[in-house]
XYZ file of C-alpha atoms in Angstrom:
243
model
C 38.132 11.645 -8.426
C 39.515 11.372 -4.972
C 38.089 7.979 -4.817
C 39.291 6.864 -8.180
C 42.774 7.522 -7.172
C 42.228 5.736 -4.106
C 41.154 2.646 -6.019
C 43.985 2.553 -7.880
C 46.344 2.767 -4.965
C 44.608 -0.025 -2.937
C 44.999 -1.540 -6.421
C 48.476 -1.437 -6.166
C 48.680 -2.846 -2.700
C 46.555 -6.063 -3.525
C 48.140 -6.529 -6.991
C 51.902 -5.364 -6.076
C 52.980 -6.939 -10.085
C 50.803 -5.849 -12.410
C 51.016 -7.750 -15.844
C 52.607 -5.065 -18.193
C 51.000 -6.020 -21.534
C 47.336 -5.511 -19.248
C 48.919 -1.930 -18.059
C 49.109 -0.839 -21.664
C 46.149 -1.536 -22.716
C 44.319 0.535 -19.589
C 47.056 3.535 -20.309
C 46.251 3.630 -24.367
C 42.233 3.078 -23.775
C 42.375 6.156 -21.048
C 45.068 8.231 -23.325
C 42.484 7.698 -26.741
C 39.604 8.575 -23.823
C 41.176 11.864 -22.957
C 42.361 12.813 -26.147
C 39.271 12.365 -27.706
C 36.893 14.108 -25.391
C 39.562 17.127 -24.938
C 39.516 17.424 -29.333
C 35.775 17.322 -29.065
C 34.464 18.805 -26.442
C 36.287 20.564 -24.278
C 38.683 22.685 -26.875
C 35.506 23.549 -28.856
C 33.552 24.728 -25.515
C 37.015 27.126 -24.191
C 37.273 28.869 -27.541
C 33.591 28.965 -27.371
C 33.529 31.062 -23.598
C 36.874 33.164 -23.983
C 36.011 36.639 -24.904
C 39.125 36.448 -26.682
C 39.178 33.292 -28.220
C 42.791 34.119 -29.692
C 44.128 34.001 -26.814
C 42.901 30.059 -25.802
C 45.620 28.776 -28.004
C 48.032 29.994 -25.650
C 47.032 28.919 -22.359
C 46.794 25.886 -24.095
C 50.371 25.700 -24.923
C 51.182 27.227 -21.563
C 49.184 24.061 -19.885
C 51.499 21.969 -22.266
C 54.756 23.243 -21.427
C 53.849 23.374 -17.568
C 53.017 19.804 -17.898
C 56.476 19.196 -19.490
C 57.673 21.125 -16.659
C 55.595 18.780 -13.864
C 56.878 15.508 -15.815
C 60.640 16.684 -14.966
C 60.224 16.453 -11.303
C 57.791 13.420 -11.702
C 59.680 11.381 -14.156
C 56.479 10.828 -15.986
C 54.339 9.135 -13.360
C 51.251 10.856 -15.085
C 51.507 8.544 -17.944
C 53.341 5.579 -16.576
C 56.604 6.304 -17.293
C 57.530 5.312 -14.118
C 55.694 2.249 -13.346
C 59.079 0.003 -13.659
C 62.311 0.434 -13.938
C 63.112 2.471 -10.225
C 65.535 1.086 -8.250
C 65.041 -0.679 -5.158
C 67.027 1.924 -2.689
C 65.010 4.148 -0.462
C 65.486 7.493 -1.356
C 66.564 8.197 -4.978
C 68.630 11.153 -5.392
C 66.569 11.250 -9.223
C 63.093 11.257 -7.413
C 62.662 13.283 -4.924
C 59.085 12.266 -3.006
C 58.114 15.858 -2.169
C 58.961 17.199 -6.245
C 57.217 13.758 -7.008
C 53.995 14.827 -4.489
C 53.959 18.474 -5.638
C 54.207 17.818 -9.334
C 51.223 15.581 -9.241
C 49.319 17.862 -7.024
C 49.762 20.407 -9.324
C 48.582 17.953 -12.226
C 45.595 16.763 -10.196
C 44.666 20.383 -9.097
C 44.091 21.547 -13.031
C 42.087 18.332 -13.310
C 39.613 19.448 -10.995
C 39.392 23.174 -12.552
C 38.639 21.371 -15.693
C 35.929 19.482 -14.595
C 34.385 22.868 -12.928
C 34.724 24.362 -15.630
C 32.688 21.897 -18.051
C 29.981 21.521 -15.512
C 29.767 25.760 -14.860
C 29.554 25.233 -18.819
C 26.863 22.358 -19.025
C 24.750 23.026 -16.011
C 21.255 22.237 -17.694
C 23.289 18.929 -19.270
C 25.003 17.317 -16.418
C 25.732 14.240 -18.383
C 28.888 16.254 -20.126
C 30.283 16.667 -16.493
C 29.888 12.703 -16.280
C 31.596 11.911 -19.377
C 34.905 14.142 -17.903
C 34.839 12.779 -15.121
C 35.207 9.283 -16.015
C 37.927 10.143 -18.166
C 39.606 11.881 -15.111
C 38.343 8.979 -12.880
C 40.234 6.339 -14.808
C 43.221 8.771 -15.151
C 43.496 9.248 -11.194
C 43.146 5.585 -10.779
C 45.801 4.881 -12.806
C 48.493 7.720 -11.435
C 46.898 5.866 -8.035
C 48.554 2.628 -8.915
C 51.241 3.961 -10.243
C 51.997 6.237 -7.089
C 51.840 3.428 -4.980
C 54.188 1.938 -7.144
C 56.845 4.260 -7.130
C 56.488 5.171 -3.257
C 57.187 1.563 -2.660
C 60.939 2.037 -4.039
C 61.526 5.002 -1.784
C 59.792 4.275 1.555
C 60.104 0.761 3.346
C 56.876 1.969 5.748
C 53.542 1.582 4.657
C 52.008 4.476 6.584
C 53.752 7.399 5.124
C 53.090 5.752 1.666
C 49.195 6.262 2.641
C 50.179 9.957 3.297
C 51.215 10.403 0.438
C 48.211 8.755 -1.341
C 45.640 10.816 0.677
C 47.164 14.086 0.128
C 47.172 13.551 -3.655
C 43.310 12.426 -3.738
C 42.442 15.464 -2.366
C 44.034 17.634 -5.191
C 41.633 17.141 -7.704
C 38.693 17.856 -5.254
C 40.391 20.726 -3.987
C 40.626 22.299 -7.821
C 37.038 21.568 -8.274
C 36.180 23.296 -5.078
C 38.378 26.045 -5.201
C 37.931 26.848 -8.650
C 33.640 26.807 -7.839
C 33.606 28.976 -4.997
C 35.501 31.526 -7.061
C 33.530 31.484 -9.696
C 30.285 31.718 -7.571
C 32.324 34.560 -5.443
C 32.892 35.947 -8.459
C 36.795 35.729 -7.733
C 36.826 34.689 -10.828
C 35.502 35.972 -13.729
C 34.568 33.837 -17.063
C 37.172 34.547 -19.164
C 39.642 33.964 -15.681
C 37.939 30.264 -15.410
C 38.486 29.438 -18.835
C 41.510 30.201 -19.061
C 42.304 27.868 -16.027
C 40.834 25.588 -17.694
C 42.918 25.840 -21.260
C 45.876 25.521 -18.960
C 44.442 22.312 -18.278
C 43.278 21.118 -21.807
C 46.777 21.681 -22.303
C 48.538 19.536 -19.834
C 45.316 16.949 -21.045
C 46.946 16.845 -24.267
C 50.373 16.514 -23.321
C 49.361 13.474 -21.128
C 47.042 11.756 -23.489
C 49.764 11.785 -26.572
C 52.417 10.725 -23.972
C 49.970 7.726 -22.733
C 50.077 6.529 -26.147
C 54.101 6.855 -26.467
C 54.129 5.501 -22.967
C 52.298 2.168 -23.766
C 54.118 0.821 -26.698
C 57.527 -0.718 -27.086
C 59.848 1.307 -28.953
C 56.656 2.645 -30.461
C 55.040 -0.794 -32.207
C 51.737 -1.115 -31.376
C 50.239 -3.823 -31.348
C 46.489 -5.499 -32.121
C 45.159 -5.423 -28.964
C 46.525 -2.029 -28.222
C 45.110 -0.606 -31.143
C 41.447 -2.037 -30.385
C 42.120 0.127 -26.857
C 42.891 2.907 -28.157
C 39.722 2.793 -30.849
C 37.897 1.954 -28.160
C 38.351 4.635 -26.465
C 38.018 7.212 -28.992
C 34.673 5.475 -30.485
C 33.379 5.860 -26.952
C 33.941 9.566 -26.949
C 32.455 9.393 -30.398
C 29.016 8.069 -29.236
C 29.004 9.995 -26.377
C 29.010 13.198 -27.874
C 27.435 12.673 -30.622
C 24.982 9.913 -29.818
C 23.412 10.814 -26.679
């Protein structure tokens, strides 16, 4: 994951304009990935583990609303709101860098509690871990570029800009870490873990609808953005049910 969202910010350093009508396409194919493998896997598997499965439906919405929350002090970044449209002074009074850095870390942090989570769940089937973690992978890459991006309108250096970048790859691995040795520790108990991670299914959702919102003009979609966004959900599809 770390390395995903590292991608995606060198990404934005080679390729400083980055052809628009491409950038929707790689938003709606991850949004239809994410949306599609939260649906059918990992919402079935939390109401699966909870000993109170009532009670998954709201950290759920909890995970949704804190992701509303994150997206007010991030302007959206998650889902590319953000990519264009910044002005060109340093320092935005709209966009603060540390609310921007935080927000995302936050975001980034869940990610990797999710991922624990479905491989804690799957540990005789490893492959379901995989099929996450891509998701997340091209996710991270993405919020990479679009970082980069953003950091570019508020800093003239390019040093604190890498900062930035590296203390936001760790976030994901840090959830995934954190979130392991508690469970092994037993720090956290089952029901504790999963409902981490239905915080995180939650702020899934909210980011996968808003990719698709995100990547259309005044919401007409077109041909080749609905092949991306079947694309990715057909993936899922096989995937899951397939292999």
């Amino acid at each position: 994951m770390g390395i995903a969202t590292l991608l995606g910010a060198t990404a934005a350093f080679i390729i400083p304009k980055f052809r628009p009508s491409t950038l929707q396409v790689v938003l709606l194919f991850t949004g239809s990935y994410l949306l599609s493998i939260t649906l059918l896997h990992l919402l079935p598997d939390l109401y699966r583990q909870h000993s109170c499965p009532t009670q998954v439906g709201l950290y759920i919405l909890i995970g949704f609303l804190l992701q509303l929350l994150l997206c007010f002090f991030s302007q959206g970044l998650e889902h590319g709101h953000t990519y264009e449209g910044l002005p060109s002074k340093p320092f935005d009074r709209q966009l603060s860098p540390f609310s921007l850095l935080a927000s995302l870390g936050i975001h980034a942090f869940l990610d990797g509690v999710i991922l624990n989570n479905a491989m804690c769940t799957h540990l005789h089937h490893m492959h379901t871990g995989h099929r996450l973690l891509l998701g997340i992978s091209l996710h991270k890459a993405s919020e990479g570029f679009a970082l980069v991006t953003v950091l570019n309108k508020l800093f003239q250096g390019t040093k604190i800009i890498i900062g930035y970048v590296l203390c936001f790859s760790i976030a994901s691995p840090l959830g995934l870490w954190l979130s392991s040795y508690g469970s092994q520790k037993f720090l956290l108990s089952i029901d504790g873990l999963t409902a981490l991670a239905a915080i995180a299914a939650g702020s899934f959702l909210h980011i996968a609808t808003s990719l698709f919102f995100e990547a259309t003009t005044h919401h007409h979609i077109q041909r080749h953005q609905v092949i991306a966004a079947l694309t990715g959900a057909i993936l899922v599809i096989c995937l899951e049910y397939l292999l």
